């Protein structure tokens, strides 16, 4: 019976990928099937493959729940007036000549409070993208600035899952970890800010003769005593370190009530928005700006996570970590050590398909190497933060890349190269070690 259910599940995944023409999902699923076939040739039985796949498949449930909250949150915020309100007041007060810089900085602040790139993208990223859609500014560039900002806090926040995971793996306290990251964060942050300031002068937010504020006022009651309460609730609860899913749940309930009593929406309609997405203004001008979200919008991201977890189970069973350790070479300097971790991080990001797996794989491979060279656990922690944590954002089928791009509806092959903060972290770290190595030789 277990085999039958497993094969039915795999067939459903294959059917979904084919029916929706989901290329990235198809690639990961193909890799899983191929590796499963290879595993059977390495004396693994079909029952062992099914058992490990089910075990790791269950681990995707927590992330899937987060996706459900993110989809519901963005849709209910559109219904209650939170996102329309942010767009309305944003157009009135944002300096259009530094829009990209503003996007980057505000996302840095919000993500540092929330501690999650996915949550920050779904909350503030969607609102900023809605503002961008009112102009002819390059949306992929705006998406890049958002992604740069949300990964600032995803990496450097006391409630960040990745920062706490790294601290847990290495035995370094979270606050020591955050303090040590400051040095490697300052230069990339400044350089990223300069780049977005420069690009803001070229790609400005054209809001002249924009009729959107009037259309929003005609369709929403923008009573500021209520419409921003769901956003304030998220921020306050995050400051008090309330679990992000609980914070989102409370915000969704508040948004639902505000939509019903302030915007005169029916409960059934709000629930429909939460599941299928907010598409109230079909055919109208507002549809171009205020639409989307909903649980259904996260379907592709969910499929990626599920298949990724199945894939990780197979990799674990095939002892891929031992293979990666055997490939570490040429560690004759601090810079080369970091380069090796960078390489392992890339491979882990590609085959692990999500940030958590990549971090764990990279740490387990590199831990003995750092210990053998007499380096402290703090050194290991910082290098993990500057490689494995960030690198996931560059791999198209990795959830760290795919999910934010899916939420923002931007092309990853354009947006990710322009997300300067992600690339500047490892580049600046490597340069820093190169300089230190040369000084030590003098």
Coordinates of C-alpha atoms in Angstrom, one line a residue, residues 99-100 129 132-133 135-145 199 202-206 410-411 414-415 418:
X99 CA 13.4 54.8 -5.7
X100 CA 15.7 51.8 -6.2
X129 CA 6.4 46.1 -6.7
X132 CA 6.7 50.2 -9.3
X133 CA 4.0 48.9 -11.6
X135 CA 5.4 53.6 -13.8
X136 CA 7.4 52.2 -16.7
X137 CA 10.4 51.5 -14.6
X138 CA 12.2 48.1 -15.2
X139 CA 10.4 45.7 -12.9
X140 CA 13.2 43.2 -12.9
X141 CA 15.5 45.9 -11.6
X142 CA 13.1 46.7 -8.8
X143 CA 12.8 43.0 -8.0
X144 CA 16.6 42.8 -7.8
X145 CA 16.6 45.7 -5.3
X199 CA 20.8 53.3 -11.2
X202 CA 18.8 56.4 -14.8
X203 CA 15.8 54.3 -13.9
X204 CA 13.5 56.8 -12.2
X205 CA 9.9 56.2 -11.0
X206 CA 7.8 58.3 -13.3
X410 CA 10.2 38.7 -12.2
X411 CA 12.6 36.8 -14.4
X414 CA 17.6 39.2 -15.1
X415 CA 16.8 40.0 -11.5
X418 CA 21.2 42.7 -10.5

